XYZ file of C-alpha atoms in Angstrom:
419
model
C 121.994 -121.779 39.945
C 124.000 -124.553 38.566
C 126.884 -124.031 37.281
C 129.396 -127.438 34.884
C 131.538 -129.250 37.041
C 135.496 -128.937 36.625
C 137.083 -130.333 38.954
C 137.667 -134.375 38.410
C 136.767 -136.037 41.686
C 140.285 -137.660 42.090
C 141.756 -133.941 42.478
C 140.024 -134.453 45.672
C 140.491 -138.183 46.666
C 143.681 -138.479 45.160
C 144.760 -140.962 41.971
C 142.998 -144.608 42.384
C 146.090 -147.437 43.810
C 146.186 -151.026 44.747
C 144.893 -150.121 48.185
C 142.711 -147.279 47.265
C 139.205 -147.446 45.793
C 138.909 -145.506 42.457
C 136.980 -142.702 41.908
C 134.594 -142.636 38.898
C 133.024 -138.921 38.333
C 129.436 -139.228 38.335
C 126.428 -137.329 38.290
C 123.022 -138.319 40.118
C 119.690 -136.931 37.949
C 115.817 -137.979 37.985
C 114.925 -138.130 34.435
C 110.451 -137.997 34.687
C 109.835 -140.767 36.818
C 113.358 -142.541 36.964
C 116.389 -141.682 38.547
C 120.237 -142.863 38.299
C 123.734 -142.110 37.729
C 125.372 -140.479 34.244
C 128.549 -140.554 33.445
C 130.656 -139.686 30.409
C 131.613 -142.009 28.836
C 135.379 -141.129 28.644
C 135.234 -141.642 32.670
C 134.395 -145.353 31.992
C 136.699 -148.260 30.973
C 136.100 -148.819 27.019
C 135.700 -152.164 27.299
C 132.425 -153.585 27.727
C 133.270 -155.830 30.242
C 135.375 -153.727 32.165
C 132.808 -150.793 31.975
C 129.389 -153.667 32.758
C 131.559 -154.514 36.164
C 132.344 -150.829 36.957
C 128.445 -150.365 36.689
C 127.874 -152.924 38.486
C 129.899 -151.930 41.581
C 128.589 -148.294 41.402
C 125.262 -149.644 41.394
C 125.603 -152.835 44.306
C 124.389 -155.572 42.036
C 123.588 -157.872 42.015
C 122.465 -157.889 45.822
C 117.901 -157.381 46.361
C 118.454 -154.354 48.372
C 121.718 -152.961 46.578
C 123.313 -152.325 49.928
C 126.711 -151.493 48.729
C 125.885 -149.099 45.747
C 124.101 -146.143 44.757
C 120.841 -148.399 43.656
C 117.529 -148.470 44.889
C 116.445 -151.877 45.119
C 113.998 -151.469 42.192
C 114.476 -151.521 38.173
C 113.165 -147.708 38.166
C 116.155 -146.913 39.981
C 118.589 -149.121 38.918
C 118.882 -147.362 36.072
C 122.202 -145.759 34.284
C 123.451 -143.264 31.580
C 126.369 -143.264 29.458
C 126.680 -139.518 27.131
C 129.410 -138.281 25.009
C 129.863 -135.913 22.156
C 128.429 -137.197 19.132
C 130.743 -137.410 15.458
C 127.463 -138.074 13.016
C 126.049 -135.469 11.352
C 123.012 -133.316 12.432
C 123.980 -134.889 15.895
C 125.015 -133.859 19.304
C 125.210 -136.236 22.213
C 124.606 -140.244 22.206
C 123.180 -141.302 24.675
C 123.700 -145.188 25.692
C 121.144 -146.163 28.314
C 122.195 -149.255 31.109
C 119.295 -151.116 32.736
C 120.745 -153.048 35.439
C 118.489 -155.355 38.301
C 119.393 -155.437 41.875
C 119.522 -158.690 41.968
C 120.802 -159.894 38.592
C 124.766 -159.395 36.960
C 123.832 -158.087 33.936
C 123.567 -155.280 32.405
C 121.285 -154.407 29.507
C 121.758 -151.868 26.804
C 118.782 -153.733 24.353
C 115.976 -151.355 25.534
C 115.057 -147.596 25.376
C 114.228 -145.484 28.655
C 112.094 -142.135 27.889
C 112.626 -141.040 31.261
C 116.376 -141.237 31.505
C 116.495 -139.634 27.968
C 114.545 -136.521 29.877
C 118.027 -135.650 32.218
C 120.541 -136.210 29.024
C 120.742 -132.379 28.475
C 120.983 -131.594 31.274
C 123.686 -133.656 32.300
C 125.501 -132.691 29.736
C 125.449 -129.004 30.206
C 126.590 -130.098 33.834
C 128.909 -132.351 32.603
C 130.522 -129.882 30.312
C 129.537 -132.079 26.912
C 127.139 -129.487 25.728
C 127.340 -125.814 26.342
C 123.975 -123.295 26.437
C 122.906 -122.277 23.205
C 120.671 -119.553 24.524
C 117.908 -118.891 26.741
C 116.636 -122.520 25.182
C 119.194 -124.874 24.352
C 118.037 -127.995 22.365
C 119.918 -130.877 21.856
C 119.608 -133.927 19.108
C 120.303 -137.236 20.837
C 120.940 -140.717 19.399
C 120.165 -143.399 21.750
C 122.898 -145.941 20.764
C 120.887 -148.613 22.281
C 118.168 -148.484 19.876
C 118.894 -145.726 17.477
C 115.849 -143.539 18.335
C 116.530 -139.820 17.967
C 115.136 -136.686 20.060
C 115.051 -133.444 20.101
C 115.267 -132.206 23.439
C 114.897 -128.825 25.064
C 115.645 -127.028 28.835
C 116.154 -123.721 29.858
C 119.259 -122.283 30.019
C 118.926 -117.902 30.793
C 121.943 -115.973 31.868
C 123.224 -115.666 35.185
C 124.366 -113.091 37.267
C 127.798 -114.130 36.650
C 127.185 -114.336 32.977
C 127.171 -117.700 32.535
C 123.973 -119.391 31.061
C 122.885 -122.779 33.986
C 120.493 -125.032 33.299
C 116.811 -124.402 35.333
C 115.727 -127.060 37.378
C 112.152 -125.304 38.856
C 109.518 -124.351 37.486
C 105.391 -125.056 36.816
C 105.640 -128.125 35.188
C 103.975 -131.233 36.936
C 104.338 -135.220 35.941
C 102.487 -137.528 37.605
C 104.448 -139.420 39.772
C 106.902 -137.162 40.802
C 106.554 -134.938 43.887
C 105.836 -130.769 43.473
C 106.998 -129.319 40.173
C 110.012 -129.036 37.882
C 111.221 -126.881 34.734
C 109.820 -128.136 31.855
C 112.082 -130.688 29.461
C 110.323 -131.034 25.989
C 110.886 -134.058 24.141
C 110.433 -134.539 20.722
C 110.826 -137.814 19.227
C 111.796 -138.276 15.554
C 111.784 -142.071 14.517
C 110.208 -144.138 16.867
C 108.712 -146.575 15.087
C 110.214 -150.403 15.396
C 112.608 -149.002 17.704
C 113.215 -152.418 18.526
C 110.938 -154.530 16.473
C 111.710 -154.394 12.538
C 108.555 -152.467 11.981
C 105.642 -150.607 14.526
C 103.838 -153.655 13.925
C 106.402 -156.683 14.345
C 103.293 -159.468 13.341
C 101.730 -157.008 10.707
C 98.273 -157.031 12.308
C 96.819 -154.365 14.633
C 95.787 -157.819 16.531
C 96.952 -161.444 17.285
C 94.597 -164.604 19.075
C 97.168 -166.791 20.939
C 96.456 -169.513 23.599
C 97.448 -169.783 26.713
C 97.396 -172.622 28.788
C 94.470 -172.221 31.919
C 93.220 -168.867 29.758
C 92.377 -169.984 26.675
C 92.412 -167.747 23.766
C 93.467 -164.140 24.184
C 93.444 -161.188 21.690
C 96.973 -158.888 21.889
C 98.433 -156.232 19.817
C 101.737 -156.427 19.417
C 103.593 -153.082 18.454
C 106.588 -150.938 18.888
C 106.684 -147.225 18.967
C 110.190 -146.907 20.888
C 109.181 -149.387 23.277
C 108.414 -153.354 22.441
C 105.117 -153.607 23.684
C 102.072 -156.270 24.129
C 98.953 -154.565 24.757
C 96.089 -156.769 26.582
C 92.674 -156.015 28.266
C 92.898 -156.752 31.488
C 89.686 -157.858 31.339
C 90.806 -160.811 29.472
C 92.813 -161.668 32.337
C 90.467 -162.133 34.671
C 91.048 -158.573 36.568
C 89.829 -154.735 36.317
C 92.828 -153.159 35.451
C 92.171 -150.582 37.910
C 94.222 -152.631 40.650
C 97.284 -150.798 42.571
C 100.811 -151.673 41.281
C 100.801 -153.107 44.886
C 98.611 -155.774 44.665
C 99.344 -156.560 41.319
C 102.907 -157.286 42.201
C 101.651 -159.638 44.608
C 99.235 -161.403 41.904
C 101.521 -164.279 41.402
C 98.783 -166.203 39.353
C 98.517 -162.911 37.181
C 102.172 -162.744 37.089
C 103.427 -166.218 35.643
C 99.846 -165.436 32.725
C 101.701 -162.518 31.969
C 104.723 -163.985 31.701
C 103.350 -167.082 29.818
C 101.994 -164.363 27.426
C 105.088 -162.414 26.951
C 107.412 -165.187 25.963
C 104.386 -166.797 23.366
C 104.444 -162.600 22.277
C 108.213 -162.426 21.967
C 108.435 -164.904 19.213
C 105.914 -163.957 17.495
C 107.403 -160.030 17.569
C 111.227 -161.678 16.175
C 112.439 -161.435 19.303
C 113.090 -164.610 19.952
C 113.418 -166.228 23.711
C 112.657 -163.049 25.596
C 113.029 -165.252 29.208
C 116.340 -162.795 29.961
C 115.556 -159.947 27.688
C 113.638 -156.723 29.768
C 111.150 -156.243 26.474
C 108.504 -156.451 24.971
C 107.088 -155.003 28.038
C 103.475 -156.240 29.401
C 100.390 -153.775 29.823
C 96.612 -154.117 30.278
C 94.531 -152.017 29.231
C 91.123 -151.159 30.778
C 88.939 -148.093 29.957
C 89.850 -144.747 31.181
C 88.542 -143.864 34.966
C 89.418 -140.311 35.014
C 88.677 -138.613 31.816
C 91.796 -139.787 29.878
C 91.599 -142.280 27.027
C 92.776 -145.634 29.089
C 93.877 -146.948 31.901
C 96.990 -148.865 31.945
C 99.122 -151.130 33.983
C 102.259 -151.477 33.020
C 104.733 -154.830 34.116
C 108.935 -153.649 33.030
C 108.332 -156.683 32.388
C 108.061 -158.650 36.034
C 106.924 -155.674 38.302
C 104.188 -153.289 37.474
C 105.258 -150.133 37.295
C 104.479 -146.876 39.772
C 103.536 -144.967 36.806
C 103.851 -145.864 33.027
C 107.707 -145.753 31.044
C 107.808 -142.542 28.724
C 108.681 -145.230 25.650
C 105.855 -147.287 26.993
C 102.769 -144.407 27.133
C 104.023 -143.157 23.578
C 103.748 -146.788 22.292
C 99.677 -147.297 24.516
C 98.775 -144.158 22.750
C 100.018 -144.774 19.400
C 97.912 -148.134 19.800
C 95.076 -146.218 20.769
C 94.514 -144.125 17.685
C 95.124 -147.483 14.963
C 91.783 -148.831 14.121
C 91.356 -152.414 15.249
C 93.765 -152.443 18.227
C 93.225 -154.301 21.721
C 93.662 -150.302 22.334
C 92.096 -148.537 20.058
C 88.777 -151.022 21.328
C 89.194 -150.199 24.967
C 89.325 -146.491 23.965
C 86.732 -146.370 22.314
C 84.746 -147.427 24.654
C 84.820 -145.256 27.022
C 88.069 -142.969 26.516
C 88.371 -139.432 24.622
C 90.699 -137.974 22.630
C 91.752 -134.059 22.093
C 93.146 -131.845 19.438
C 96.879 -131.681 20.210
C 99.145 -128.539 20.854
C 99.808 -127.337 16.934
C 97.012 -126.710 14.257
C 96.845 -129.848 12.167
C 94.067 -131.393 11.960
C 95.745 -134.554 12.406
C 97.476 -134.126 15.517
C 95.566 -135.175 18.662
C 96.309 -135.518 22.596
C 96.079 -139.062 24.209
C 95.508 -139.117 27.970
C 97.102 -142.295 29.326
C 96.036 -143.089 32.840
C 98.274 -145.137 35.279
C 98.578 -145.851 38.722
C 100.242 -142.544 39.710
C 98.082 -139.985 37.713
C 98.275 -139.814 33.234
C 100.598 -139.448 31.049
C 99.590 -136.931 27.811
C 101.146 -137.731 24.587
C 100.970 -135.390 21.537
C 100.437 -137.485 18.228
C 100.998 -136.416 14.495
C 98.867 -138.806 12.620
C 99.579 -138.795 8.217
C 96.299 -137.393 6.716
C 97.071 -139.908 3.949
C 97.357 -142.663 6.163
C 95.675 -142.358 9.408
C 96.913 -145.622 10.455
C 100.856 -143.817 10.119
C 102.042 -141.601 13.111
C 104.542 -138.854 11.631
C 105.421 -137.733 15.541
C 105.019 -138.147 19.049
C 106.036 -135.517 21.631
C 105.694 -134.718 25.250
C 107.034 -133.237 28.378
C 108.995 -134.368 31.225
C 111.074 -133.174 34.092
C 114.144 -133.746 35.280
C 116.459 -132.268 38.528
C 120.220 -132.979 39.016
C 120.654 -134.319 42.529
C 124.051 -135.072 43.040
C 127.785 -134.038 41.754
C 130.818 -136.056 42.564
C 132.297 -139.475 41.979
C 131.101 -143.035 42.646
C 133.639 -145.203 44.682
C 134.373 -148.515 43.410
C 136.316 -151.301 45.008
C 140.064 -151.249 44.605
C 139.976 -154.640 42.287
C 138.649 -152.554 39.664
C 140.945 -149.568 39.634
C 142.817 -150.738 36.512
C 139.951 -150.219 34.580
C 138.894 -146.994 35.394
C 140.468 -144.023 32.998
C 143.456 -142.413 35.185
C 142.625 -138.823 35.909
C 142.946 -136.491 33.144
C 141.463 -138.003 30.061
C 138.321 -136.559 29.577
C 138.922 -132.915 28.156
C 138.338 -129.664 30.461
C 134.648 -128.995 30.071
C 135.439 -125.466 30.356
C 137.138 -125.649 26.838
C 135.889 -128.214 24.921
C 131.817 -129.055 25.010
C 130.066 -128.493 22.443
C 127.783 -126.072 21.620
C 123.816 -126.441 21.823
C 121.382 -124.695 19.642
C 118.685 -121.965 20.680
C 115.176 -121.736 19.952
C 113.916 -119.162 18.554
């Protein structure tokens, strides 16, 4: 079992000085198919510039290998999370997702990440920000990046010592992660128009855009948690069943996909997206393994080894909206199944990706089949390391001194038990 960490790393390594590296309390967790360091907000500098400098130093960016930090030389392992208690009514925790790139000195806090979101509640309990509320603890988490809110539930049984703890072992399996683990259930409350102004930012389920060397291409621009441009792989001369490795070396395709992304970014009201991590590009094809649809997701310039949580939610949403590119492809060879609920408009969409499949449960408004009222899914998470990240002494001035973060034993906010 694991218990909240009570000692600050400064107690072990000593206080920062002009000669000594600064210590920043840090927990590394896997959330879904991503992983990265998590921080309590009070352990990082309050100013954005100093905060970003510390995060870049922790990850070892900019450097393609991130050899001088914790980054894994890939966008999926170059992420960080910052969590704090919330003063908002009805909200337990606030989460700021930080996307870094191996070879960039920029910290992007504009996108969402549903995979890292899966690790927020385990982290909050481990770090003393949240007290377990029962055998199943649920916390309402507000994502500061886009305003997305979700109820996240994790198992927290009572240990032999009388204290509750986060369970990481279990039988839940998600494609893209080896082995099994305890389930993390995420119920998104309102994801439509997370970054754009609405679910369908062009006000259409389908748009036709002109791409040099290709001609007119039909796309669906949609945002139900993640801004996506969905295009049929065949329209770009590909099958949609290629491996991520093959697509990442397909320079001709990547040029076309980026040109399409830049064009659609403007259509979606996002302006010049050259330096932005969204919209993500999703190639779709009929399912190959009995699911609803096959996807190849670019994030935005590297093909994902699987698919992001919110990209899967958005792609699944497109599948059930009549007239979208995804709906056409899914109906050509896919299937939908009843959801776990009793409502006749609850269905499960199976989104196939390079590493397997991702099931998304959607609820549709009975009065308006084009309106998605619910999106829920299962992820897993695991604590990998708890301790401190060392940052160069040139940043010592920016790191809050030891003792400024309250003791976790006495100040944790209570989670809510699910009955």
